[in-house]
Amino acid sequence: MAARLGHTIKATLFQVHSIAGLVLALLLALIALTGAVMSFEDEIVDHLNAGIMHVAPREMPALMPDELVARLKAGQDLGAVSAVTLSSDPAATVRVRFARDEQGTRPTSLYVDPYDAHVLGSPRGEEFFATVRRLHRWLLIPGDAKGWGRQITGVVAIGLIVMLVSGLVLRWPRRASSVKMWLKPNLGLSGRGLHRSLHAVIGTWVLPVYLVMALTGLWYAFDWYKDGVVWLLARPEVSAARMQPKMSAKPPRAAGHPEQARPIGFDQAWTTFQREEGGRFSRALLTLPAGPGTAIRIRSWAKGMTLEATRDEFRIDAVTGQLVSAERYVDKTFGEKTIAAIYDIHRGAILGWPGKLAFMIAAGLMPLFLVTGILLYLSRRKLRRPAQPPLGQLVPGE
């Protein structure tokens, strides 16, 4: 009875595994390959733009952000500036980013000399990786994060988890302690046997990586999943703050124009940030509010910190220069640091360049499971097809 029940469960899991694989195979391969392309994006972009990311340091002080933006936009229509990246290194250039236009297109960013606002050039590779990123996250479906692409990639991630769990159960050998059974493919086989060995053994190799990718990928797909992770890992007060809708102060109205909001700049927030941080930071990303608020978000990384997770985050009122909030990485609990590191965990960067390389290779292997899975499916259909009797042996009525 127990054996029959076990056989029924495995047969059901096999059907689930096969159907999920056939339905999601192409999307999984697409998402995995685009992720592999982005694995070393930072290193590639830095190498491509090495000539415009630095200038010769000068004795004169660097321009304040608002003056730099004003000089940059003087005499040329570049669109609305949305963010600037500044550095404590006197030889580092300033990166200026622009808001989307009415058609939803974001102009390419610019590297600018911090001393005279001279344009050094646009970052090579930026548009390419931006397109790959939109394909990876949202499948290029209109609306980006607000469109259906986000939910589709989330469903694909759930499907991958189902396939990983069902595949592990189906693959569980009678001699579970045999390392050779788990990790060594039988390359002496051919045809269906070889396809099955490659599919199962290499799938075992990459299973932990795929599971991490899928679980962290869900963070970007579903708000309910993100809220659940925050509730589980963060302190109650942090969790409660994240769950509440973000409120931002309304900007003061210009005198004589009660319905017109006064434009805001970076200088007040930048001055307050420098006073708070001194020389401890390496680079800082200042982002203007997308809505009507006046709080500028500043993300900063300390010297020697390269991971995205290790940033501090400040919100500073652009009009008064008042510090609204400060969230420092060193003050976070282990769970909150884990939440901050979701992106670095997702791409393997938490383990340094070897981790990124391992995750890139694992992602690049996804088409192997597409090919071997389809070949195994076709061979099963061929085996199940009833053999046709030779025509010479047919009798009347057949």
PDB file of C-alpha atoms in Angstrom, residues 18 72 97 116 124 142-143 188 193 214 221 258 280 284 287 302 305 311 314 321 327 349 352 383:
ATOM      1  CA  SER A  18       6.998  17.982 -17.013  1.00  0.00           C
ATOM      2  CA  LEU A  72      25.122  71.857 -17.926  1.00  0.00           C
ATOM      3  CA  ARG A  97      20.725  61.204 -14.749  1.00  0.00           C
ATOM      4  CA  ASP A 116      33.413  73.301 -14.879  1.00  0.00           C
ATOM      5  CA  ARG A 124      28.850  53.335 -23.179  1.00  0.00           C
ATOM      6  CA  PRO A 142       4.822  48.122 -21.537  1.00  0.00           C
ATOM      7  CA  GLY A 143       4.474  49.626 -18.082  1.00  0.00           C
ATOM      8  CA  GLY A 188      29.171   6.760 -21.401  1.00  0.00           C
ATOM      9  CA  GLY A 193      20.025   7.842 -21.170  1.00  0.00           C
ATOM     10  CA  ALA A 214      13.948  32.231  -7.517  1.00  0.00           C
ATOM     11  CA  ALA A 221       7.667  40.484  -8.400  1.00  0.00           C
ATOM     12  CA  PRO A 258      -0.465  79.835  -4.938  1.00  0.00           C
ATOM     13  CA  ARG A 280      33.427  58.888   5.506  1.00  0.00           C
ATOM     14  CA  ALA A 284      26.558  59.357  -2.992  1.00  0.00           C
ATOM     15  CA  THR A 287      17.656  61.564  -6.202  1.00  0.00           C
ATOM     16  CA  ALA A 302      31.422  54.176   2.620  1.00  0.00           C
ATOM     17  CA  MET A 305      32.284  49.230   0.262  1.00  0.00           C
ATOM     18  CA  ARG A 311      24.649  51.639   1.647  1.00  0.00           C
ATOM     19  CA  PHE A 314      19.146  59.557   4.152  1.00  0.00           C
ATOM     20  CA  GLY A 321      18.100  71.243   4.688  1.00  0.00           C
ATOM     21  CA  GLU A 327      19.084  54.662   7.936  1.00  0.00           C
ATOM     22  CA  ALA A 349      27.687  39.220  -5.475  1.00  0.00           C
ATOM     23  CA  GLY A 352      32.378  38.304  -4.263  1.00  0.00           C
ATOM     24  CA  LEU A 383       8.043   5.087 -26.524  1.00  0.00           C
TER      25      LEU A 383
END
